[in-house]
């Protein structure tokens, strides 16, 4: 009997996963969001002179990994803003809660589907690596370890932003408000702690710990090519915290509507 329940819950969770993927790509919005992300990266990396890889004189992808987090600040909230907001708006959240699913399974189904979309948007940027490899005088001079570490850091950053976006969407039935909450929260987590650490009052010790509390510190650490377990634990902890807050938010809303 317990095995049957496990199979059913897994099938329902996969149904949520597939529903989110199909919903995202069933409208032009999903394609436009990914195309704009790739177009923005392409223009910044190969056209605009201030950030062009062709004008740096070095065969590396540092401009991509410096700019992508700020593009993700817009892209990922746009991907996640409807995850729960539309469920609340259309009233299907109550129907979903009647299925043999736990709160965690609902949240994880939404999270993994959104993260897959983020990964799909990141995958085509590997073309930039091969482009730089072809343009470089000596392909063996490329810092492959640093590039791999940067991609790992960018994926983990995308996972954190996705978890934040899922949480923001669970707070409201208005997708635009969810987008703005996610955008603001992602910015604070990524750049806010680093900016606060530069206040003179925190210099001399506290500034370092404030930097460590922010995503940017750990993202830049992984981008150096050394994947430290402390950085990975930090990312996983933030993801777990935001998903837990999402579960609590859903429970509160369902209790209020009961």
Short mmCIF file of C-alpha atoms in Angstrom, two decimals, residues 3-257:
data_model
loop_
_atom_site.label_atom_id
_atom_site.label_comp_id
_atom_site.label_asym_id
_atom_site.label_seq_id
_atom_site.Cartn_x
_atom_site.Cartn_y
_atom_site.Cartn_z
CA UNK A 3 4.53 1.60 -2.40
CA UNK A 4 1.34 2.47 -4.29
CA UNK A 5 1.10 5.80 -2.46
CA UNK A 6 4.75 6.54 -3.29
CA UNK A 7 4.16 5.78 -6.97
CA UNK A 8 1.05 7.96 -7.07
CA UNK A 9 2.73 10.91 -5.36
CA UNK A 10 5.72 10.63 -7.70
CA UNK A 11 3.39 10.61 -10.71
CA UNK A 12 1.51 13.66 -9.41
CA UNK A 13 4.78 15.49 -8.74
CA UNK A 14 5.96 14.68 -12.28
CA UNK A 15 2.60 15.94 -13.54
CA UNK A 16 3.25 19.28 -11.82
CA UNK A 17 6.73 19.33 -13.32
CA UNK A 18 5.44 18.66 -16.85
CA UNK A 19 2.55 21.11 -16.42
CA UNK A 20 4.92 23.93 -15.54
CA UNK A 21 7.24 23.16 -18.46
CA UNK A 22 4.37 22.93 -20.93
CA UNK A 23 2.75 26.08 -19.58
CA UNK A 24 5.97 28.05 -19.93
CA UNK A 25 6.62 26.96 -23.51
CA UNK A 26 2.98 26.95 -24.62
CA UNK A 27 3.03 30.72 -24.96
CA UNK A 28 5.43 33.04 -26.73
CA UNK A 29 6.43 34.57 -23.38
CA UNK A 30 8.74 31.68 -22.49
CA UNK A 31 10.55 31.76 -25.80
CA UNK A 32 10.85 35.55 -25.72
CA UNK A 33 12.35 35.49 -22.21
CA UNK A 34 15.09 33.00 -23.19
CA UNK A 35 15.75 34.69 -26.56
CA UNK A 36 16.11 38.08 -24.88
CA UNK A 37 18.54 36.58 -22.34
CA UNK A 38 20.71 35.13 -25.10
CA UNK A 39 20.39 38.26 -27.24
CA UNK A 40 21.43 40.50 -24.34
CA UNK A 41 24.44 38.30 -23.65
CA UNK A 42 25.38 38.23 -27.33
CA UNK A 43 25.19 41.99 -27.71
CA UNK A 44 27.13 42.65 -24.52
CA UNK A 45 29.83 40.08 -25.26
CA UNK A 46 30.39 40.58 -28.99
CA UNK A 47 28.91 43.93 -30.07
CA UNK A 48 29.06 46.61 -27.37
CA UNK A 49 32.71 47.76 -27.15
CA UNK A 50 32.78 48.40 -23.39
CA UNK A 51 32.02 44.75 -22.60
CA UNK A 52 33.05 42.96 -25.81
CA UNK A 53 35.17 39.83 -25.49
CA UNK A 54 36.87 40.77 -28.74
CA UNK A 55 38.33 43.95 -27.27
CA UNK A 56 39.73 42.54 -24.03
CA UNK A 57 42.79 40.98 -25.64
CA UNK A 58 42.39 37.86 -23.49
CA UNK A 59 40.75 34.54 -24.31
CA UNK A 60 38.33 34.18 -21.40
CA UNK A 61 34.65 34.39 -20.60
CA UNK A 62 34.93 36.69 -17.59
CA UNK A 63 32.58 39.31 -19.09
CA UNK A 64 29.87 36.66 -19.46
CA UNK A 65 30.10 35.59 -15.83
CA UNK A 66 30.25 39.21 -14.64
CA UNK A 67 27.18 40.26 -16.61
CA UNK A 68 25.00 37.13 -16.48
CA UNK A 69 24.01 37.51 -12.78
CA UNK A 70 22.49 40.92 -13.49
CA UNK A 71 20.64 39.60 -16.55
CA UNK A 72 19.40 36.71 -14.40
CA UNK A 73 17.99 39.30 -11.99
CA UNK A 74 15.39 40.05 -14.66
CA UNK A 75 15.09 36.69 -16.40
CA UNK A 76 14.51 34.35 -13.44
CA UNK A 77 11.82 36.42 -11.69
CA UNK A 78 10.05 36.53 -15.08
CA UNK A 79 10.22 32.72 -15.25
CA UNK A 80 8.99 32.09 -11.70
CA UNK A 81 6.49 34.91 -11.15
CA UNK A 82 3.49 32.86 -12.30
CA UNK A 83 4.37 29.59 -10.55
CA UNK A 84 2.00 30.04 -7.62
CA UNK A 85 0.51 33.46 -8.39
CA UNK A 86 -1.53 32.06 -11.28
CA UNK A 87 -2.61 29.09 -9.15
CA UNK A 88 -4.01 31.50 -6.55
CA UNK A 89 -5.55 33.77 -9.17
CA UNK A 90 -7.40 30.98 -10.99
CA UNK A 91 -8.29 29.06 -7.82
CA UNK A 92 -6.51 25.89 -8.89
CA UNK A 93 -4.28 25.89 -5.79
CA UNK A 94 -7.14 24.55 -3.67
CA UNK A 95 -7.69 21.80 -6.23
CA UNK A 96 -3.98 20.99 -6.25
CA UNK A 97 -3.97 20.71 -2.46
CA UNK A 98 -6.61 17.97 -2.62
CA UNK A 99 -4.24 15.69 -4.51
CA UNK A 100 -2.21 13.10 -2.55
CA UNK A 101 0.76 15.46 -2.44
CA UNK A 102 2.66 16.98 0.45
CA UNK A 103 3.55 20.65 0.51
CA UNK A 104 7.17 19.75 -0.19
CA UNK A 105 6.27 17.77 -3.28
CA UNK A 106 4.26 20.65 -4.71
CA UNK A 107 7.06 23.11 -4.01
CA UNK A 108 9.76 20.82 -5.39
CA UNK A 109 7.77 20.12 -8.56
CA UNK A 110 7.54 23.86 -9.20
CA UNK A 111 11.19 24.43 -8.29
CA UNK A 112 12.70 21.73 -10.51
CA UNK A 113 10.60 22.72 -13.51
CA UNK A 114 11.65 26.36 -13.19
CA UNK A 115 15.28 25.40 -12.65
CA UNK A 116 15.21 23.26 -15.80
CA UNK A 117 14.05 26.29 -17.78
CA UNK A 118 16.91 28.33 -16.30
CA UNK A 119 19.35 25.56 -17.28
CA UNK A 120 17.93 25.54 -20.82
CA UNK A 121 18.58 29.28 -21.07
CA UNK A 122 22.17 28.78 -19.86
CA UNK A 123 23.01 25.84 -22.11
CA UNK A 124 23.35 27.78 -25.43
CA UNK A 125 25.98 30.07 -23.88
CA UNK A 126 28.44 27.16 -24.19
CA UNK A 127 28.70 28.31 -27.82
CA UNK A 128 30.60 31.34 -26.52
CA UNK A 129 33.26 29.01 -25.10
CA UNK A 130 33.85 27.37 -28.47
CA UNK A 131 33.86 30.78 -30.18
CA UNK A 132 36.58 32.06 -27.84
CA UNK A 133 38.47 28.80 -28.25
CA UNK A 134 38.51 29.25 -32.02
CA UNK A 135 39.52 32.91 -31.80
CA UNK A 136 42.33 32.38 -29.29
CA UNK A 137 45.93 32.05 -30.51
CA UNK A 138 46.52 29.04 -28.29
CA UNK A 139 43.43 27.12 -27.19
CA UNK A 140 45.48 25.44 -24.44
CA UNK A 141 45.86 28.80 -22.68
CA UNK A 142 42.16 28.89 -21.85
CA UNK A 143 41.46 28.56 -18.13
CA UNK A 144 39.13 25.59 -18.47
CA UNK A 145 39.01 25.04 -14.71
CA UNK A 146 37.99 28.65 -14.10
CA UNK A 147 35.34 28.48 -16.84
CA UNK A 148 33.92 25.24 -15.43
CA UNK A 149 33.87 26.74 -11.95
CA UNK A 150 32.16 29.86 -13.27
CA UNK A 151 29.47 27.81 -15.00
CA UNK A 152 28.96 25.85 -11.78
CA UNK A 153 28.66 29.09 -9.83
CA UNK A 154 26.26 30.56 -12.38
CA UNK A 155 24.05 27.45 -12.22
CA UNK A 156 24.00 27.55 -8.41
CA UNK A 157 23.24 31.28 -8.57
CA UNK A 158 20.36 30.51 -10.93
CA UNK A 159 19.09 27.86 -8.50
CA UNK A 160 19.11 30.37 -5.61
CA UNK A 161 17.32 33.01 -7.70
CA UNK A 162 14.79 30.35 -8.74
CA UNK A 163 14.09 29.42 -5.12
CA UNK A 164 13.66 33.11 -4.27
CA UNK A 165 11.33 33.57 -7.23
CA UNK A 166 9.22 30.56 -6.20
CA UNK A 167 8.93 32.01 -2.69
CA UNK A 168 7.93 35.45 -4.04
CA UNK A 169 5.25 33.86 -6.22
CA UNK A 170 3.79 32.08 -3.18
CA UNK A 171 3.15 35.41 -1.45
CA UNK A 172 0.64 36.92 -3.86
CA UNK A 173 -1.87 36.23 -6.61
CA UNK A 174 -0.46 39.13 -8.64
CA UNK A 175 2.34 37.93 -10.94
CA UNK A 176 3.79 41.42 -11.41
CA UNK A 177 4.06 41.96 -7.66
CA UNK A 178 5.75 38.55 -7.39
CA UNK A 179 8.19 39.63 -10.10
CA UNK A 180 9.09 42.84 -8.24
CA UNK A 181 9.48 41.07 -4.88
CA UNK A 182 11.73 38.44 -6.47
CA UNK A 183 13.77 41.08 -8.31
CA UNK A 184 14.34 43.12 -5.14
CA UNK A 185 15.13 40.08 -2.96
CA UNK A 186 17.54 38.59 -5.53
CA UNK A 187 19.34 41.92 -5.80
CA UNK A 188 19.67 42.25 -2.02
CA UNK A 189 20.97 38.70 -1.67
CA UNK A 190 23.43 39.12 -4.55
CA UNK A 191 24.72 42.66 -4.21
CA UNK A 192 23.12 44.13 -1.09
CA UNK A 193 25.36 42.56 1.56
CA UNK A 194 28.47 43.43 -0.44
CA UNK A 195 27.32 47.05 -0.73
CA UNK A 196 26.51 47.30 2.99
CA UNK A 197 29.95 45.87 3.87
CA UNK A 198 31.56 48.93 2.25
CA UNK A 199 29.98 51.28 4.79
CA UNK A 200 32.90 52.69 6.86
CA UNK A 201 31.19 51.75 10.14
CA UNK A 202 31.61 48.05 9.29
CA UNK A 203 35.26 48.21 8.26
CA UNK A 204 37.80 46.27 10.27
CA UNK A 205 36.16 42.86 10.58
CA UNK A 206 32.39 43.03 10.24
CA UNK A 207 32.70 43.92 6.56
CA UNK A 208 34.16 40.49 5.77
CA UNK A 209 31.32 38.62 7.47
CA UNK A 210 28.73 40.80 5.75
CA UNK A 211 30.29 39.91 2.41
CA UNK A 212 30.18 36.23 3.33
CA UNK A 213 26.45 36.54 3.99
CA UNK A 214 25.85 37.58 0.39
CA UNK A 215 25.71 35.47 -2.76
CA UNK A 216 28.30 37.51 -4.63
CA UNK A 217 31.11 36.51 -2.29
CA UNK A 218 30.51 32.78 -2.83
CA UNK A 219 29.76 33.16 -6.55
CA UNK A 220 33.08 34.92 -7.14
CA UNK A 221 34.84 32.30 -5.01
CA UNK A 222 33.57 29.42 -7.16
CA UNK A 223 34.28 31.42 -10.33
CA UNK A 224 38.00 31.22 -9.57
CA UNK A 225 37.85 27.54 -10.51
CA UNK A 226 38.06 26.06 -7.02
CA UNK A 227 34.74 24.58 -5.91
CA UNK A 228 34.87 24.92 -2.13
CA UNK A 229 32.41 22.81 -0.14
CA UNK A 230 31.65 25.85 2.04
CA UNK A 231 30.40 27.77 -1.00
CA UNK A 232 28.27 24.83 -2.15
CA UNK A 233 26.82 24.42 1.36
CA UNK A 234 25.99 28.13 1.39
CA UNK A 235 24.06 27.90 -1.89
CA UNK A 236 22.22 24.75 -0.82
CA UNK A 237 21.34 26.35 2.54
CA UNK A 238 19.84 29.45 0.92
CA UNK A 239 17.88 27.28 -1.54
CA UNK A 240 16.58 25.11 1.31
CA UNK A 241 15.63 28.17 3.37
CA UNK A 242 13.67 29.82 0.55
CA UNK A 243 11.86 26.59 -0.35
CA UNK A 244 10.97 26.06 3.33
CA UNK A 245 9.58 29.61 3.49
CA UNK A 246 7.60 28.84 0.34
CA UNK A 247 6.07 25.78 1.98
CA UNK A 248 5.12 27.83 5.05
CA UNK A 249 3.58 30.52 2.83
CA UNK A 250 1.47 27.95 1.01
CA UNK A 251 0.30 26.37 4.26
CA UNK A 252 -0.72 29.78 5.63
CA UNK A 253 -2.66 30.71 2.50
CA UNK A 254 -4.45 27.37 2.32
CA UNK A 255 -5.31 27.61 6.03
CA UNK A 256 -6.73 31.11 5.52
CA UNK A 257 -8.88 29.91 2.61
#
